[in-house]
PDB file of C-alpha atoms in Angstrom:
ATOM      1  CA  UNK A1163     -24.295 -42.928 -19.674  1.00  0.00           C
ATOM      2  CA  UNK A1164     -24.910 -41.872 -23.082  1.00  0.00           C
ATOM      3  CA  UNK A1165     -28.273 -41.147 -24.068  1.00  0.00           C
ATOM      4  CA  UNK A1166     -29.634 -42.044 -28.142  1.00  0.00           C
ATOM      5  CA  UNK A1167     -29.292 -38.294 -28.531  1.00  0.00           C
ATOM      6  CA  UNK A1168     -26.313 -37.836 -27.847  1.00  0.00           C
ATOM      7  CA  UNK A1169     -25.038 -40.655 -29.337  1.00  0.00           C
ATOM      8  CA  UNK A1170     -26.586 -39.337 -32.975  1.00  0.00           C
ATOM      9  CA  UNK A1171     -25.245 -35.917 -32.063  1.00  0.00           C
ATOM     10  CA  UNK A1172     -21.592 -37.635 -32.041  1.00  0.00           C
ATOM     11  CA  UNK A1173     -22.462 -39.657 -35.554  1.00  0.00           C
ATOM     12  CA  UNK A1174     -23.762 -36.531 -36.836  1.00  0.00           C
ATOM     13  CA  UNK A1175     -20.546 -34.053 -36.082  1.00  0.00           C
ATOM     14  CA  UNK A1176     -18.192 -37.002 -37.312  1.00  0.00           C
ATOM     15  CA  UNK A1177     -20.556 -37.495 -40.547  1.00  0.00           C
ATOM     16  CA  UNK A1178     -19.743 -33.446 -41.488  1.00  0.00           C
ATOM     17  CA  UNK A1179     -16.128 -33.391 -40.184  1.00  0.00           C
ATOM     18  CA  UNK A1180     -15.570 -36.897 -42.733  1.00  0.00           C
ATOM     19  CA  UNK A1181     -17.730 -34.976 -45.481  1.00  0.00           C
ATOM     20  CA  UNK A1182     -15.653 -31.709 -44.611  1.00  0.00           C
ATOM     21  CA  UNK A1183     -12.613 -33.815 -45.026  1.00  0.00           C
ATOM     22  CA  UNK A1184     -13.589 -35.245 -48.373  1.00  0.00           C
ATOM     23  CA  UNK A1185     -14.372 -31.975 -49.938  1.00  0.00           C
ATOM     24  CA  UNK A1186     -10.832 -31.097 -48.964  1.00  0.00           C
ATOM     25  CA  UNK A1187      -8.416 -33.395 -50.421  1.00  0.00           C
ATOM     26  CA  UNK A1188     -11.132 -33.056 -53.641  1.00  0.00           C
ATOM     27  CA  UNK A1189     -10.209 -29.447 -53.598  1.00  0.00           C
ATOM     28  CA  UNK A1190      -6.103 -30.068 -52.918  1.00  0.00           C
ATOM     29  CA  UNK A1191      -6.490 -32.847 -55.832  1.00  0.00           C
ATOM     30  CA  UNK A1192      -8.014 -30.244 -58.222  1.00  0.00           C
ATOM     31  CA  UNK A1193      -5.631 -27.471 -57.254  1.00  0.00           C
ATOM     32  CA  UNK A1194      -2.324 -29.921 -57.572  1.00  0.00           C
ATOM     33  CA  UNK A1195      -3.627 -31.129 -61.089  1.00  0.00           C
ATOM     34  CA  UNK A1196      -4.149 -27.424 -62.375  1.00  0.00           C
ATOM     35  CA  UNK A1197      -0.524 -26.981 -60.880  1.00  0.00           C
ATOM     36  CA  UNK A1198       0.591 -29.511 -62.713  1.00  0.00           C
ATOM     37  CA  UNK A1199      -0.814 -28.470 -65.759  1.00  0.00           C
ATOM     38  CA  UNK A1200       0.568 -25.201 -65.570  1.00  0.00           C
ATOM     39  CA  UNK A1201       4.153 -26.146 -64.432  1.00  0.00           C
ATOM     40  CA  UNK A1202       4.116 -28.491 -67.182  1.00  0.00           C
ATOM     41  CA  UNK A1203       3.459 -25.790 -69.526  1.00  0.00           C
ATOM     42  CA  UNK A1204       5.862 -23.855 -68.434  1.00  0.00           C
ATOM     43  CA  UNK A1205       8.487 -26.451 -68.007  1.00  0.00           C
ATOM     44  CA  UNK A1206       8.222 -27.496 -71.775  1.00  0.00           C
ATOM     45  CA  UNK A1207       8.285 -23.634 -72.805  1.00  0.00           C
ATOM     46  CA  UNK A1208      11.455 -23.522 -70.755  1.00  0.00           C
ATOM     47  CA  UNK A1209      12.832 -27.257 -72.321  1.00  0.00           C
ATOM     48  CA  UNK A1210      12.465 -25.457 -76.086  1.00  0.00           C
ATOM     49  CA  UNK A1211      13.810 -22.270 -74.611  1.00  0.00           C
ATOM     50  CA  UNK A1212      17.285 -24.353 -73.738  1.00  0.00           C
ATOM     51  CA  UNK A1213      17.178 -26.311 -76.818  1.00  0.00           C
ATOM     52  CA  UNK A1214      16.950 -23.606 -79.062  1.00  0.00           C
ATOM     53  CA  UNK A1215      20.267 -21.869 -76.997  1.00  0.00           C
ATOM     54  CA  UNK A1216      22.481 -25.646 -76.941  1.00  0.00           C
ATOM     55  CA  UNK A1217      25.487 -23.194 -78.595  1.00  0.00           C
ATOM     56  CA  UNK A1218      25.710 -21.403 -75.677  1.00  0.00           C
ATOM     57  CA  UNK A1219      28.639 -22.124 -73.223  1.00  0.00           C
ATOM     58  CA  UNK A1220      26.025 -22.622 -69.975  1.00  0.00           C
ATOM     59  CA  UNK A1221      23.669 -25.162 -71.579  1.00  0.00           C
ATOM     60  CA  UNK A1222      25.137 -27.981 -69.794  1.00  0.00           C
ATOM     61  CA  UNK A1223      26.363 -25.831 -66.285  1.00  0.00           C
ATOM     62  CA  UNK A1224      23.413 -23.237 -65.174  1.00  0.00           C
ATOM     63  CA  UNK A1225      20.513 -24.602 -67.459  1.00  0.00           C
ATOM     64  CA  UNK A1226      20.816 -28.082 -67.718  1.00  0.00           C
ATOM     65  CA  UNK A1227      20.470 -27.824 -63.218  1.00  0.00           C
ATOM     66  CA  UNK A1228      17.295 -25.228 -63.746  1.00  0.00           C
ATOM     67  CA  UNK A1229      15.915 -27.796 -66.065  1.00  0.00           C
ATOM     68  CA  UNK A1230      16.624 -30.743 -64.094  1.00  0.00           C
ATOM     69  CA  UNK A1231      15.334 -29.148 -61.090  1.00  0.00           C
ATOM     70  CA  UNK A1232      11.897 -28.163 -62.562  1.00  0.00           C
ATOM     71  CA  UNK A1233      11.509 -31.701 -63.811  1.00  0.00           C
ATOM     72  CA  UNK A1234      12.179 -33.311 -60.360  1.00  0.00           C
ATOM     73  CA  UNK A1235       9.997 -30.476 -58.448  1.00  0.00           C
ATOM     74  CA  UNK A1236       7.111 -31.820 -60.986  1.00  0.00           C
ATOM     75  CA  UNK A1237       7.836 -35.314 -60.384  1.00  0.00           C
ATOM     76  CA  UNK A1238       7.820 -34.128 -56.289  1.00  0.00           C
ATOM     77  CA  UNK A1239       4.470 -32.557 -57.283  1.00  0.00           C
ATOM     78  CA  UNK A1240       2.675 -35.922 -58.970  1.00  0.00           C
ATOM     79  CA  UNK A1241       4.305 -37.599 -55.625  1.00  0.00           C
ATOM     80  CA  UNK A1242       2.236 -35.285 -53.646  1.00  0.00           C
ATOM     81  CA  UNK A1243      -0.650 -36.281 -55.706  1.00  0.00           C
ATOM     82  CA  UNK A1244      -0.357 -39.226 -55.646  1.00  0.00           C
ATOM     83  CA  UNK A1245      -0.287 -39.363 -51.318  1.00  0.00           C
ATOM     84  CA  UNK A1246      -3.928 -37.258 -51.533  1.00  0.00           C
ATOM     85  CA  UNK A1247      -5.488 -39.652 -54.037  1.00  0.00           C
ATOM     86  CA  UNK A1248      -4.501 -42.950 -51.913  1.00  0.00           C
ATOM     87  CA  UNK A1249      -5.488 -40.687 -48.766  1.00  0.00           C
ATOM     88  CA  UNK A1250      -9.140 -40.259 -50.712  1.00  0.00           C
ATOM     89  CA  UNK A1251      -9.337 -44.017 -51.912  1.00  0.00           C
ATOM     90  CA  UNK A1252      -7.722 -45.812 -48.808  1.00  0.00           C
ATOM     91  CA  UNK A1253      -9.030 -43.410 -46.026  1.00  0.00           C
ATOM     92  CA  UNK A1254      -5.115 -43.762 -44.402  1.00  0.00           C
ATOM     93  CA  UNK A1255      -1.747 -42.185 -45.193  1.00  0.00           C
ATOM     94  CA  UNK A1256       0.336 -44.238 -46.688  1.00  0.00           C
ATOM     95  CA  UNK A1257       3.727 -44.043 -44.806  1.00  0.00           C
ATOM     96  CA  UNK A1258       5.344 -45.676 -48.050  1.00  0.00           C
ATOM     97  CA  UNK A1259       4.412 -42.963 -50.141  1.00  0.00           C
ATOM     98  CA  UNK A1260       5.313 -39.942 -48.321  1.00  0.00           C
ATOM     99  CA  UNK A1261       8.706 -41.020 -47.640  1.00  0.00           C
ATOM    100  CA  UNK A1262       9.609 -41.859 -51.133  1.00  0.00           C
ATOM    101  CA  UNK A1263       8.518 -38.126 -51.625  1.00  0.00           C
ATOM    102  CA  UNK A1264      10.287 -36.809 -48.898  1.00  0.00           C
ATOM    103  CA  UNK A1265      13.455 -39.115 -50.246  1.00  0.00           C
ATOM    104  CA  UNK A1266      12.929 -37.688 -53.504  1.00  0.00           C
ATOM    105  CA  UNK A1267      12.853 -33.724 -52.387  1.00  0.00           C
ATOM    106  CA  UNK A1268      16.025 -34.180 -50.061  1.00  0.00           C
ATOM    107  CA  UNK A1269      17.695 -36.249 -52.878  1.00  0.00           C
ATOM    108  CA  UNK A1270      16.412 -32.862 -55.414  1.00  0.00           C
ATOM    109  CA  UNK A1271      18.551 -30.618 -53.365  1.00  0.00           C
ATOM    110  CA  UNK A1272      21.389 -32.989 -53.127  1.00  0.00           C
ATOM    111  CA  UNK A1273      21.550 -33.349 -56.918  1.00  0.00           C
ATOM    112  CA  UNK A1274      20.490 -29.633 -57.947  1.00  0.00           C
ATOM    113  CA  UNK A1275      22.863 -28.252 -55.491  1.00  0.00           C
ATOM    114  CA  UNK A1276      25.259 -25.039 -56.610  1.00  0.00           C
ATOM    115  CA  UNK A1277      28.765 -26.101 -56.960  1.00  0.00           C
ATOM    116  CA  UNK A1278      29.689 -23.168 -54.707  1.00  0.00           C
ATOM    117  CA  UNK A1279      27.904 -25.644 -51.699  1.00  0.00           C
ATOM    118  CA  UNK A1280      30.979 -27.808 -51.558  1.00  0.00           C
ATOM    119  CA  UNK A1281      32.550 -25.238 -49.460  1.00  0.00           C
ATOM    120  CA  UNK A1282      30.014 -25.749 -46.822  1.00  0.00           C
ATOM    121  CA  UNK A1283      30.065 -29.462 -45.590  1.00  0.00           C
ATOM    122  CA  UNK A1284      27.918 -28.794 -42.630  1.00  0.00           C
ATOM    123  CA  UNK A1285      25.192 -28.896 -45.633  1.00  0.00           C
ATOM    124  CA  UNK A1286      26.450 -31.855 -47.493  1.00  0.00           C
ATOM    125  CA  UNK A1287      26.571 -33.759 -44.087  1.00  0.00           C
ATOM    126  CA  UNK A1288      23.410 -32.691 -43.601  1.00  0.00           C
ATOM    127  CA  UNK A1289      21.539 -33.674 -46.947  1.00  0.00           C
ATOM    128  CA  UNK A1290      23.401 -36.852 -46.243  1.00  0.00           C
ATOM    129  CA  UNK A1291      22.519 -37.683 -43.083  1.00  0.00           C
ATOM    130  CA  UNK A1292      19.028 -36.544 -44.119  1.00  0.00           C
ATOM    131  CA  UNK A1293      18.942 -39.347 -46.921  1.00  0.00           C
ATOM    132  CA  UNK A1294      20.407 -41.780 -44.815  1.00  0.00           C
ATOM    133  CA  UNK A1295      17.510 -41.814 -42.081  1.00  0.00           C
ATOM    134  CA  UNK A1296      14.697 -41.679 -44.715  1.00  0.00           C
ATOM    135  CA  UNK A1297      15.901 -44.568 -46.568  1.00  0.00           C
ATOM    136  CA  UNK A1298      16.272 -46.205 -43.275  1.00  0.00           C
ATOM    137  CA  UNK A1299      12.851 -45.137 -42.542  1.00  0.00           C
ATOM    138  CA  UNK A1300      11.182 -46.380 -45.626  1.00  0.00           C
ATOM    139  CA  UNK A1301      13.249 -49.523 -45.520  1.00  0.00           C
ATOM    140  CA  UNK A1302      11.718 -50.121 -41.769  1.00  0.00           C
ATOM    141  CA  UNK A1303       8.063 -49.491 -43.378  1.00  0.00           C
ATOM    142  CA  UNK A1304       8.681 -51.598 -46.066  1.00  0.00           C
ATOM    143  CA  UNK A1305      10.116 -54.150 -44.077  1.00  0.00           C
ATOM    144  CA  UNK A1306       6.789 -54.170 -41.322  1.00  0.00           C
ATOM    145  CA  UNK A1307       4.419 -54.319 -44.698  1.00  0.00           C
ATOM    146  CA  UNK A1308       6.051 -57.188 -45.496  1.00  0.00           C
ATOM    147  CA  UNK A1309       6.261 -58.816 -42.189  1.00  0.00           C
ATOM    148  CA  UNK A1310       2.539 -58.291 -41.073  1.00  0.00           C
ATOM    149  CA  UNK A1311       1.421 -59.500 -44.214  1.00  0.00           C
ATOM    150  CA  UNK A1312       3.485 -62.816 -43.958  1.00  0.00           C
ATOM    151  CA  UNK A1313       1.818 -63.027 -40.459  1.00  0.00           C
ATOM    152  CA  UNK A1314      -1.782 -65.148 -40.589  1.00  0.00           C
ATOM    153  CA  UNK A1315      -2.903 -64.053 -37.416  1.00  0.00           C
ATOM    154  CA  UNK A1316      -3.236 -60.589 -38.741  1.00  0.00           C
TER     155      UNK A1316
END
């Protein structure tokens, strides 16, 4: 049997762990936003960079995949954002989110990746199969969202 005491003991430790867990994602939001800031920064420098060089033969091989990787690890980046601030405002992780992040890394490599990889097809099957089971996975999510909410007795 629980005594009163004990009982606010319990409230008390879950009061500092929620408080502890608040300060947290505060302090991940912060640091991703001054991330962002900075990888912005430096992805624009490096967007002038290539624009000023457009003569040169590997502007649309080697640069144009650095580019386009930077802009879809930054896009990765507000993704991961993004999860944190709906984890602070809804108080749940939002299944919905992270795997349109995680669809969005895999599908990063897949697109960035070296032509040299096409040798290696234990990678491309991989990447693939990788793809494949997240957007399964986020179609299943999507699908239950939509079910339970059609449902009244929920």
């Amino acid at each position: 049997m629980r005594t009163p005491r004990t009982r606010l003991s319990n409230q008390g430790f879950i009061h500092v762990v929620d408080v502890i867990d608040h300060l947290s994602a505060k302090f991940l939001d912060v640091s991703i936003m001054i991330l962002l800031v900075l990888a912005a920064a430096r992805f624009s420098y490096e967007l002038y960079q290539s624009s000023t060089n457009i003569g040169s033969k590997d502007w649309l091989g080697k640069d144009l995949l650095l580019l386009l990787s930077d802009l879809l690890t930054l896009l990765i980046a507000l993704e991961v954002l993004q999860n944190v601030l709906s984890l602070l405002k809804k108080h749940a992780i939002q299944m919905e989110l992270v795997l349109a992040t995680a669809l969005t890394a895999v599908a990063r490599k897949f697109i960035v990746m070296n032509p040299e990889s096409e040798d290696k097809p234990f990678l491309l099957l991989g990447l693939g199969i990788g793809i494949a089971g997240l957007s399964l996975a986020y179609y299943a999510v999507r699908w239950s969202h939509g079910r339970h909410a059609a449902d009244p007795k929920r």
